[in-house]
XYZ file of C-alpha atoms in Angstrom:
745
model
C 128.989 162.679 41.442
C 126.664 165.165 43.070
C 127.798 165.977 46.626
C 125.766 168.150 48.916
C 127.843 170.020 51.512
C 125.995 170.278 54.804
C 126.788 171.765 58.210
C 126.304 170.293 61.648
C 125.276 171.930 64.936
C 125.729 170.447 68.359
C 122.550 169.685 70.281
C 121.508 172.328 72.813
C 121.350 171.425 76.473
C 118.006 172.844 77.477
C 114.516 173.013 76.027
C 114.735 176.776 75.842
C 117.862 176.643 73.716
C 117.582 177.259 70.004
C 119.237 174.788 67.668
C 120.445 176.934 64.773
C 121.339 175.175 61.554
C 123.554 176.733 58.905
C 122.343 175.681 55.470
C 124.346 175.362 52.272
C 123.413 178.961 51.510
C 125.052 180.025 54.773
C 121.846 181.446 56.244
C 120.733 180.731 59.773
C 117.302 179.133 60.027
C 114.960 178.984 63.031
C 115.039 176.320 65.718
C 114.443 172.815 64.447
C 113.537 170.226 67.062
C 112.917 171.062 70.676
C 116.055 170.000 72.557
C 115.645 167.786 75.655
C 115.466 169.438 79.043
C 118.676 167.778 80.249
C 122.056 167.627 78.528
C 122.503 164.825 76.017
C 126.122 163.826 75.425
C 126.580 163.473 71.694
C 129.130 161.127 70.202
C 129.957 164.003 67.868
C 132.426 166.694 68.825
C 131.555 170.247 69.697
C 133.172 171.830 66.645
C 130.948 172.895 63.775
C 132.251 171.218 60.638
C 130.987 170.670 57.117
C 130.058 167.099 56.213
C 130.010 165.918 52.620
C 127.221 163.392 52.125
C 126.728 162.223 48.527
C 123.163 161.808 47.318
C 121.897 158.294 47.963
C 124.290 157.609 50.833
C 123.359 154.764 53.161
C 124.580 154.643 56.764
C 126.217 151.359 57.747
C 127.669 152.020 61.200
C 128.648 154.784 63.593
C 131.279 155.141 66.294
C 132.335 157.956 68.568
C 134.540 159.658 66.011
C 132.775 159.048 62.730
C 130.451 157.012 60.587
C 130.658 154.529 57.719
C 128.454 155.018 54.680
C 128.084 153.510 51.238
C 126.791 154.925 47.981
C 125.363 152.470 45.471
C 125.260 153.045 41.742
C 127.356 152.024 38.781
C 130.114 151.462 41.341
C 129.808 150.911 45.083
C 131.821 153.390 47.155
C 132.424 153.163 50.919
C 133.345 156.254 52.938
C 134.352 157.072 56.468
C 133.354 160.555 57.642
C 134.860 162.105 60.784
C 132.538 164.034 63.063
C 135.238 166.409 64.308
C 136.100 168.087 61.031
C 133.802 166.502 58.412
C 136.699 164.978 56.489
C 135.571 162.041 54.371
C 137.899 159.218 53.371
C 137.043 156.927 50.477
C 137.746 153.301 51.358
C 138.666 150.913 48.552
C 136.962 147.548 48.182
C 134.101 146.206 50.226
C 133.772 147.236 53.868
C 131.853 146.017 56.879
C 131.007 148.268 59.798
C 130.718 147.192 63.412
C 127.545 148.740 64.854
C 128.255 151.238 67.645
C 132.031 151.311 67.096
C 134.710 153.015 65.015
C 135.739 149.640 63.628
C 135.642 149.022 59.884
C 136.472 145.612 58.433
C 138.051 144.771 55.091
C 138.823 141.362 53.620
C 141.603 140.036 51.428
C 141.009 136.366 50.765
C 140.974 134.570 54.116
C 142.416 137.581 55.958
C 140.094 140.099 57.612
C 141.469 143.368 58.942
C 139.619 145.320 61.624
C 140.654 148.967 61.497
C 139.912 151.406 64.312
C 139.142 154.501 62.242
C 139.726 156.752 65.268
C 143.392 155.710 65.244
C 143.277 154.882 68.940
C 144.303 151.266 68.393
C 146.351 149.271 65.941
C 144.464 147.254 63.304
C 143.462 143.732 64.240
C 144.358 141.199 61.548
C 142.440 137.946 61.652
C 143.830 135.251 59.365
C 141.165 132.563 58.961
C 143.122 130.462 56.483
C 143.643 127.674 59.013
C 139.990 126.711 58.700
C 138.656 128.923 55.916
C 139.695 126.764 52.971
C 138.379 125.831 49.568
C 136.932 122.681 51.113
C 135.273 124.577 53.972
C 134.816 128.192 52.812
C 133.763 130.773 55.388
C 131.759 133.847 54.400
C 131.951 137.058 56.405
C 128.409 137.983 57.424
C 128.898 140.908 59.808
C 131.146 142.293 62.537
C 130.108 142.288 66.196
C 132.537 144.542 68.046
C 135.848 142.881 67.181
C 134.295 139.483 66.515
C 133.553 138.216 63.015
C 130.259 136.472 62.377
C 130.990 134.032 59.554
C 128.902 131.350 57.912
C 129.654 127.977 56.385
C 127.402 125.455 54.716
C 127.251 121.806 55.689
C 125.068 119.628 53.446
C 123.227 122.742 52.366
C 122.533 123.833 55.960
C 124.236 127.099 57.033
C 126.254 127.141 60.220
C 127.328 130.282 62.118
C 130.809 130.804 63.509
C 132.136 133.504 65.820
C 135.739 134.204 64.892
C 137.980 136.463 66.977
C 141.607 137.065 67.826
C 142.467 136.391 71.453
C 145.970 136.717 72.874
C 147.472 136.682 69.436
C 145.685 133.610 68.122
C 142.568 133.178 66.005
C 139.668 131.465 67.751
C 136.740 129.866 65.875
C 133.636 129.169 67.940
C 130.633 127.553 66.323
C 127.260 128.860 67.516
C 125.850 126.011 69.574
C 122.384 125.324 68.160
C 120.203 122.363 69.123
C 120.250 119.243 66.982
C 118.129 119.594 63.858
C 118.334 123.416 63.859
C 118.523 125.228 60.533
C 119.719 128.804 61.107
C 117.907 131.469 59.082
C 118.787 135.035 60.058
C 121.279 136.833 62.288
C 121.090 140.353 63.739
C 123.281 142.609 65.845
C 122.820 146.171 67.056
C 126.148 146.704 68.788
C 129.034 145.031 70.592
C 127.854 142.109 72.705
C 124.518 141.908 70.822
C 123.714 138.839 68.728
C 120.307 137.330 67.937
C 119.725 134.308 65.717
C 116.566 132.881 64.140
C 116.303 129.191 63.307
C 113.888 126.437 62.385
C 114.166 123.057 64.047
C 112.916 119.748 62.750
C 112.518 116.896 65.197
C 110.940 113.928 63.499
C 108.029 115.418 61.645
C 107.616 118.352 64.017
C 108.681 121.824 62.893
C 109.373 124.562 65.409
C 110.741 128.079 65.014
C 112.776 130.038 67.523
C 114.501 133.339 68.188
C 117.549 133.031 70.424
C 119.973 135.423 72.091
C 123.573 134.289 71.634
C 126.631 135.260 73.669
C 129.090 136.438 70.965
C 132.016 135.692 73.293
C 131.165 131.992 73.676
C 128.573 131.128 71.014
C 126.225 129.818 73.698
C 122.479 130.485 73.687
C 121.317 132.507 76.681
C 117.597 132.976 75.932
C 115.127 131.226 73.613
C 111.743 132.456 72.415
C 109.189 130.641 70.294
C 107.580 131.709 67.047
C 104.994 129.878 64.963
C 106.577 127.541 62.377
C 104.576 129.159 59.574
C 105.626 132.658 60.591
C 108.195 134.555 58.539
C 110.468 136.492 60.898
C 112.479 139.564 60.000
C 114.283 142.511 61.655
C 115.385 141.991 65.259
C 116.816 144.136 68.074
C 118.225 143.393 71.486
C 118.018 145.855 74.356
C 119.254 145.364 77.922
C 115.740 144.319 78.944
C 113.942 143.080 75.834
C 114.288 141.242 72.564
C 111.966 142.162 69.699
C 111.468 141.114 66.111
C 108.989 141.538 63.290
C 107.077 138.626 61.863
C 104.359 137.797 59.388
C 102.021 134.945 60.332
C 100.769 132.785 57.472
C 98.289 134.888 55.500
C 98.669 137.655 58.075
C 100.017 141.161 58.404
C 103.133 142.748 59.864
C 103.396 141.957 63.552
C 105.744 143.151 66.285
C 106.854 140.436 68.724
C 108.342 141.601 72.050
C 109.652 139.508 74.936
C 111.414 140.361 78.181
C 114.876 138.870 78.457
C 114.084 137.511 81.911
C 111.066 135.562 80.642
C 109.709 133.554 77.715
C 106.325 135.165 77.078
C 106.059 136.897 73.696
C 103.628 139.800 73.291
C 102.455 140.455 69.726
C 101.037 143.673 68.255
C 99.985 144.453 64.682
C 102.254 147.052 63.118
C 100.904 147.241 59.574
C 97.441 145.833 58.829
C 97.926 146.316 55.086
C 101.263 144.637 54.378
C 103.643 141.992 55.672
C 106.763 142.655 57.712
C 109.165 142.853 54.769
C 111.380 145.921 54.954
C 110.441 146.980 58.481
C 113.533 148.068 60.447
C 113.668 147.852 64.247
C 115.958 149.761 66.613
C 115.913 150.408 70.344
C 116.335 153.807 71.980
C 116.302 153.595 75.766
C 113.061 151.976 76.863
C 111.501 152.441 73.435
C 111.516 150.577 70.144
C 111.576 152.399 66.831
C 110.244 150.971 63.590
C 109.828 152.069 59.981
C 110.438 151.043 56.379
C 113.455 152.782 54.927
C 113.314 154.638 51.630
C 110.120 156.611 52.147
C 111.724 159.827 50.946
C 112.222 158.472 47.432
C 109.282 156.050 47.363
C 106.573 156.429 44.762
C 103.824 155.061 46.991
C 102.242 155.854 50.332
C 102.989 153.668 53.312
C 102.143 154.287 56.943
C 105.491 152.694 57.771
C 107.484 155.445 56.035
C 107.236 157.304 59.345
C 109.783 156.512 62.035
C 107.648 155.595 65.036
C 108.696 154.867 68.609
C 106.811 152.437 70.861
C 107.269 152.329 74.623
C 108.393 148.966 75.957
C 106.691 149.865 79.230
C 103.297 151.250 78.216
C 102.868 150.464 74.539
C 102.359 154.176 73.764
C 103.584 155.332 70.357
C 104.916 158.638 69.054
C 106.044 159.800 65.622
C 109.658 160.901 65.323
C 110.507 161.431 61.641
C 108.418 161.511 58.495
C 110.809 159.178 56.706
C 114.199 157.500 57.040
C 116.433 156.545 54.136
C 118.958 154.665 56.285
C 119.962 154.468 59.930
C 122.516 153.030 62.322
C 123.244 152.895 66.039
C 125.849 154.995 67.824
C 127.963 153.811 70.792
C 125.407 155.176 73.270
C 122.639 153.046 71.760
C 121.004 156.029 70.108
C 119.895 156.186 66.500
C 121.527 158.146 63.695
C 119.208 158.461 60.722
C 119.450 160.018 57.299
C 115.943 161.196 56.518
C 113.649 164.099 57.063
C 110.705 165.762 58.693
C 108.196 168.090 57.098
C 108.990 170.634 59.786
C 112.762 170.678 59.551
C 113.726 169.158 56.202
C 116.285 166.596 55.057
C 119.481 165.787 56.907
C 121.166 163.640 59.519
C 119.047 163.226 62.646
C 119.935 161.852 66.049
C 117.215 160.020 67.989
C 117.981 159.893 71.708
C 116.016 159.789 74.967
C 114.902 163.136 76.334
C 114.800 164.065 80.006
C 111.743 161.873 80.655
C 113.096 159.003 78.569
C 110.861 159.728 75.577
C 112.847 159.691 72.321
C 113.455 163.000 70.567
C 114.625 163.342 66.962
C 117.016 166.269 66.561
C 118.468 167.513 63.305
C 122.262 167.687 63.637
C 123.160 168.053 59.962
C 120.969 169.814 57.416
C 121.065 168.742 53.778
C 119.722 172.136 52.794
C 116.583 170.840 51.099
C 113.005 170.377 52.301
C 111.220 167.127 53.035
C 107.880 168.650 52.109
C 107.261 169.046 48.393
C 107.891 172.546 47.034
C 107.141 174.183 43.699
C 109.372 176.669 41.875
C 109.908 178.100 38.380
C 106.153 178.370 38.014
C 104.478 179.365 34.770
C 100.793 179.358 35.596
C 97.691 179.831 33.417
C 97.028 183.486 32.595
C 94.328 185.537 34.248
C 91.684 187.508 32.368
C 90.510 186.640 28.862
C 92.192 183.703 27.144
C 91.637 183.511 23.391
C 91.479 179.789 22.624
C 91.509 180.409 18.891
C 94.798 182.276 19.178
C 96.577 179.764 21.440
C 95.576 176.587 19.662
C 92.748 175.659 22.018
C 95.029 174.643 24.904
C 95.994 175.921 28.334
C 99.477 175.332 29.721
C 101.207 175.302 33.076
C 104.739 174.334 34.004
C 107.187 174.397 36.869
C 109.665 172.422 38.918
C 108.968 170.332 42.003
C 111.614 169.712 44.630
C 111.697 165.954 44.087
C 110.735 163.482 41.403
C 108.320 161.287 43.360
C 105.433 163.638 42.743
C 102.255 163.784 40.730
C 101.180 167.100 39.257
C 97.799 167.942 37.860
C 95.915 170.882 36.423
C 92.156 170.934 36.989
C 89.969 173.388 35.075
C 86.279 173.946 35.887
C 83.616 175.845 33.941
C 81.826 177.935 36.557
C 78.355 177.939 34.969
C 78.057 174.221 34.174
C 80.455 172.688 36.692
C 82.033 170.618 33.905
C 85.731 170.023 34.403
C 88.804 169.005 32.467
C 92.506 169.065 33.024
C 95.855 167.373 32.622
C 98.104 165.355 34.886
C 101.441 163.625 35.022
C 103.335 161.357 37.401
C 106.970 162.322 37.209
C 109.635 159.780 36.361
C 112.781 159.056 38.375
C 115.043 162.136 38.715
C 112.651 164.271 36.602
C 111.471 167.290 38.550
C 110.459 169.642 35.724
C 106.894 169.314 34.507
C 104.845 170.796 31.688
C 101.091 170.301 31.624
C 98.820 171.042 28.690
C 95.063 171.022 29.018
C 93.750 170.059 25.583
C 90.638 172.207 25.948
C 88.295 169.237 26.475
C 86.110 168.436 29.435
C 86.442 164.961 30.897
C 83.400 163.874 28.876
C 85.223 164.719 25.639
C 83.273 167.919 24.889
C 85.348 171.020 24.067
C 85.255 173.663 26.752
C 82.524 176.289 26.638
C 83.141 179.993 26.470
C 82.831 181.653 29.854
C 84.397 181.946 33.294
C 86.674 179.244 34.710
C 88.554 178.397 37.855
C 91.764 176.380 37.769
C 93.746 174.495 40.367
C 97.304 173.271 39.970
C 98.159 170.556 42.493
C 101.500 168.885 43.140
C 101.069 165.777 45.279
C 103.904 163.810 46.905
C 103.364 160.233 45.742
C 104.961 158.921 48.918
C 102.267 160.650 50.970
C 104.809 162.664 52.967
C 103.902 166.301 53.456
C 101.024 168.387 52.135
C 100.048 168.977 48.543
C 101.274 172.165 46.895
C 98.258 174.030 45.505
C 97.955 177.035 43.210
C 94.612 178.487 42.072
C 93.331 181.108 39.689
C 90.618 182.184 37.267
C 90.320 183.088 33.616
C 87.678 183.714 30.957
C 87.735 181.484 27.892
C 86.789 183.055 24.588
C 86.374 181.628 21.080
C 84.949 183.185 17.953
C 81.518 181.845 16.919
C 81.636 178.785 14.675
C 79.121 177.306 12.274
C 76.737 174.703 13.703
C 77.966 175.349 17.260
C 74.917 175.323 19.528
C 76.691 175.169 22.914
C 79.217 177.997 22.418
C 82.438 175.999 22.547
C 83.871 176.472 19.073
C 83.054 172.935 17.985
C 80.242 171.913 15.608
C 77.280 170.038 17.042
C 75.072 167.429 15.481
C 71.348 167.730 16.234
C 69.405 164.460 16.469
C 65.672 163.892 16.850
C 64.838 160.360 17.917
C 61.655 158.311 17.718
C 60.433 159.645 21.056
C 60.464 163.229 19.812
C 63.533 164.241 21.819
C 65.962 166.720 20.285
C 69.522 166.469 21.503
C 72.788 168.122 20.592
C 75.896 165.961 20.200
C 79.277 167.610 20.054
C 81.215 166.371 17.043
C 84.491 166.287 18.983
C 82.948 164.021 21.590
C 81.493 161.738 18.911
C 84.878 161.363 17.272
C 86.571 160.736 20.617
C 83.929 158.450 22.128
C 84.359 154.771 22.898
C 82.630 151.893 24.610
C 84.237 153.100 27.846
C 82.941 156.676 27.678
C 79.367 157.076 26.397
C 78.158 160.182 24.626
C 76.938 163.012 26.797
C 74.424 165.044 24.743
C 72.709 168.300 25.651
C 68.955 167.797 25.885
C 67.037 170.416 23.914
C 63.566 169.273 24.902
C 60.783 166.932 23.810
C 57.785 167.280 21.534
C 59.852 167.769 18.390
C 57.900 165.035 16.599
C 55.258 167.735 15.966
C 57.495 169.132 13.210
C 57.808 167.572 9.768
C 60.793 169.748 8.776
C 63.657 170.939 10.978
C 66.543 172.931 9.591
C 69.679 174.208 11.303
C 70.039 177.673 9.767
C 73.088 179.235 11.381
C 72.742 182.701 12.883
C 69.816 184.292 11.063
C 68.416 186.319 13.963
C 71.255 188.680 14.794
C 73.042 186.907 17.652
C 76.298 184.994 17.419
C 74.628 181.638 18.127
C 73.145 179.388 15.414
C 69.357 179.073 15.138
C 66.747 176.520 14.009
C 63.615 176.817 11.939
C 60.982 174.100 12.179
C 57.725 173.596 10.251
C 54.755 172.083 12.016
C 52.232 169.823 10.346
C 49.857 172.738 9.639
C 52.515 174.508 7.558
C 53.519 177.126 10.180
C 57.254 177.869 10.322
C 58.780 178.580 13.725
C 62.083 180.128 14.791
C 64.048 178.535 17.655
C 66.768 181.045 18.377
C 70.076 179.807 19.750
C 71.489 181.433 22.861
C 74.807 179.620 23.323
C 73.315 177.355 25.964
C 70.676 175.698 23.838
C 67.520 177.150 22.300
C 65.243 179.961 23.373
C 61.421 179.530 23.294
C 60.103 179.506 19.740
C 58.622 182.477 17.875
C 56.234 182.263 14.916
C 57.598 183.186 11.484
C 54.494 182.553 9.400
C 52.113 180.088 7.755
C 51.902 178.527 4.303
C 55.253 176.787 4.350
C 53.702 173.424 3.527
C 54.273 174.174 -0.174
C 57.951 173.254 0.200
C 59.232 169.708 -0.249
C 62.723 170.554 0.969
C 64.178 173.249 3.208
C 67.850 173.913 3.918
C 69.929 176.721 5.368
C 73.430 177.528 6.576
C 75.077 178.879 3.417
C 75.528 182.593 2.769
C 74.513 182.641 -0.878
C 73.916 186.400 -1.044
C 77.330 187.533 0.236
C 76.075 189.677 3.113
C 77.661 187.605 5.887
C 74.423 185.952 7.020
C 73.270 182.408 6.139
C 70.162 182.167 3.972
C 67.217 179.763 3.649
C 66.494 177.783 0.474
C 63.475 175.640 -0.395
C 61.987 173.740 -3.335
C 58.225 173.843 -3.783
C 55.915 171.191 -5.169
C 56.388 172.532 -8.708
C 60.170 172.091 -8.523
C 60.968 175.794 -8.210
C 63.899 176.828 -5.957
C 63.268 179.821 -3.713
C 65.695 181.975 -1.732
C 64.864 183.570 1.600
C 67.564 186.084 2.468
C 68.278 186.346 6.212
C 67.724 189.786 7.744
C 69.224 189.407 11.217
C 65.865 190.549 12.665
C 64.331 188.183 15.199
C 60.803 189.471 14.566
C 61.161 189.103 10.789
C 64.172 186.879 10.073
C 63.668 186.565 6.298
C 63.217 189.015 3.432
C 60.626 188.390 0.738
C 61.391 185.248 -1.196
C 63.128 185.292 -4.575
C 62.720 182.589 -7.199
C 66.111 181.262 -8.346
C 65.001 178.728 -10.941
C 62.980 175.647 -11.790
C 63.524 171.936 -12.350
C 64.652 171.268 -8.806
C 61.939 168.640 -8.297
C 64.460 165.948 -9.318
C 66.175 166.347 -5.953
C 64.963 164.672 -2.770
C 67.516 166.323 -0.462
C 69.194 169.729 -0.353
C 72.100 170.433 2.013
C 73.592 173.883 2.531
C 77.239 173.367 3.438
C 78.688 176.848 3.629
C 81.848 177.382 1.592
C 82.945 173.818 0.917
C 84.568 174.030 -2.493
C 86.769 177.121 -2.422
C 84.368 179.684 -3.925
C 83.760 182.971 -2.073
C 80.144 182.193 -1.147
C 78.125 179.413 0.419
C 77.519 176.256 -1.608
C 74.689 173.789 -1.989
C 74.582 169.993 -2.348
C 71.622 168.355 -4.052
C 70.896 164.611 -4.239
C 68.675 163.382 -7.048
C 66.289 160.426 -6.982
C 68.936 158.093 -8.455
C 71.326 158.743 -5.524
C 73.684 161.016 -7.444
C 75.052 163.965 -5.482
C 75.581 167.316 -7.227
C 77.499 170.398 -6.124
C 76.226 173.933 -6.777
C 78.892 176.567 -6.160
C 77.484 179.798 -4.788
C 78.376 182.973 -6.654
C 77.611 185.301 -3.758
C 74.776 187.090 -5.582
C 71.999 184.685 -4.707
C 72.640 182.381 -7.659
C 74.720 179.286 -8.335
C 77.168 178.161 -10.983
C 76.210 175.151 -13.124
C 76.114 171.953 -11.163
C 79.113 169.587 -10.835
C 78.669 165.868 -10.278
C 80.131 164.659 -7.002
C 79.294 160.960 -7.379
C 76.689 158.255 -7.086
C 75.498 155.960 -4.303
C 74.467 158.730 -1.941
C 70.938 157.300 -1.587
C 72.409 155.042 1.130
C 72.139 157.975 3.512
C 68.971 159.222 5.151
C 70.606 162.467 6.259
C 73.309 164.724 4.871
C 74.330 167.517 7.262
C 76.578 170.481 6.533
C 78.035 170.548 10.038
C 80.748 173.155 9.559
C 84.452 172.523 10.135
C 84.418 169.137 11.864
C 88.168 168.474 11.823
C 89.294 172.081 12.438
C 91.360 172.322 9.266
C 89.700 175.536 8.136
C 87.379 173.885 5.579
C 83.775 172.831 6.026
C 82.914 169.142 6.058
C 79.876 166.920 5.503
C 78.305 164.366 7.824
C 76.330 161.476 6.335
C 74.025 159.191 8.307
C 73.094 155.617 7.399
C 70.219 154.318 9.487
C 70.797 150.717 8.335
C 73.975 150.171 10.291
C 72.375 147.960 12.922
C 71.975 148.908 16.578
C 74.926 151.253 16.267
C 73.736 153.298 13.302
C 76.535 154.520 11.079
C 77.908 158.024 10.902
C 80.421 159.104 8.300
C 82.481 162.263 8.015
C 83.427 163.492 4.562
C 86.344 165.887 4.858
C 86.078 169.013 2.729
C 88.991 169.499 0.360
C 88.314 173.007 -0.914
C 88.487 171.638 -4.473
C 85.266 172.011 -6.509
C 86.290 169.123 -8.810
C 86.645 166.706 -5.870
C 85.077 168.457 -2.886
C 85.402 165.522 -0.431
C 88.184 163.250 0.729
C 87.780 159.619 1.775
C 85.076 159.200 4.357
C 85.847 158.097 7.899
C 83.487 156.517 10.420
C 83.669 157.780 14.010
C 82.416 155.455 16.730
C 78.671 155.920 17.145
C 77.052 154.328 20.183
C 73.546 155.359 19.084
C 71.942 158.786 18.979
C 68.605 157.976 20.590
C 65.755 155.503 20.320
C 63.789 154.586 17.242
C 64.018 156.438 13.954
C 66.726 159.134 13.977
C 66.776 162.385 11.987
C 69.917 164.495 11.935
C 70.196 168.233 11.322
């Protein structure tokens, strides 16, 4: 079992005093809570002593010499811890504490033993066997001072009994409730304190009441009314007031407060979002405190995590602690709480009235760990240039947060476009290490662009306690240029012209990762493209690293649209007379000089080669005739190296729908054709889009315009084998690439 040794310091006597706390590391830390201006007599001794508090301990009761706690888990363990020297004693079996005393109860059958853990008095043995029988079994509910609160059931209705030992004999007093009363809940916050809730049915009339009971006699001393439909919960009794929480039918958590010398009940909303379940009440002087325990380990935010005090005189409220895991009352009526504050951390706190009566929470035992979330063992994204080709296209961050109820996230933003991506994780129970990997995609599914980025790593406490932990930085993302990549992100793009003349660029990665939930997010490349009767994606023919386009207008003039990594630059004129060509294609380096070349078949069936020069003003060398008989083909597609040869290849579809492969030799010519297969006339477009699946081999995209509203796209994976250049096709989700007739490039 994991025990955390902690050290205690006595409260200082004046506001100017400094409360020093010795942590587990043995280092003195600064003052924690401001001490009250007048001395506060602590139930704890003056000697500094280590206290061993196992993780997950829950306080049950506290006396002048020590406290009772329990640790749940695979086995329940009760412990008594002395304040004087920190010695902890494990107590076998189940134990009951008596609030505000050193008394701890144990039970063996019908015999209950009350042990004064201070050793100041002999144990009190209460043998209930005279009335606690198999026919009338009594159940120990709680201990009030040296009196046992026990319950029986008569015809399914519980009855409460106050059992004590007086002058050597056991006395059983039944709590005297009115006729028709059905007791519901019982509460005590110290010796002499006993409050009972009950419903009462008289005829067909239901009423609900909260009553103060004298634990010495079982008689009711005060009665207060609640609505029959109200669910009542935690209750406290102070010398002047009684208070409880309740939830009206369909309502929210409400605090009900009444003076003990009257019957009027004042009600105030505590939590407008939830009911009263789990709210714990205590009294400290003329103030009430309330909270929901467990906020330190909770995985959700709740305004009631905070321990809040409310004045019984004015109704003013103040915050005392950011969360409480468990609490109990000491003999002076003050509150001992295991919990924490963002300012002072986790530990055992004492809540007691200050000089003006206002409660003050003071740390008396530090657990040596913070309440606010902290981050250690950080491995953050690198600064400077980050080569995404070398690191697999991902960005990583890792670390350790101080507690498991946290959510960590890495946000990455491209400075120029404002597009963002990232990764996040909500940690599981007991897991404090995290490792985040940004997959290199923006939130819209598009791979990240080259360029400058900012990143933010945020660790957020899921219980809402304390500030986020934030780390920030910058880096520059780099990738080598890729074929058919018009937006400079290392991923091929598919160009689509729709029936309205709009040209848009669709990232292949986004197409393959799209769904009905996330629509495609194309880059608009302008309108007016219906003025061209041929458009060809050429690759980089003009000397930059970005791919280019050539487009022929209806007068036969060929234009260059140079890529710039962000789209297309304004067009420049290449020349006229290009109307003689039936087909145009580009993207394969068939000459072996490292630049893609342009190929076209004229009306006579001759195939012509235009070698790329890398010169924007004159992008092509003088044409060279390769051969004749190419008039049998109605589509040519340059694919780059798709079949394992050293140069770019060419696909040609004939008028019967048969697809043929021409392997490039690298000298401007091709090897004899190889039949790929038939049935390819089903497609209106065949696009050599580069390496779609990032396996190092170029692929082919085929488009079938007859697929209904959602026209069909197919990806044919390149195999690198000239005998069978493509694997089985797959169909990525395609939510439409524009309006009207679609042409792909």
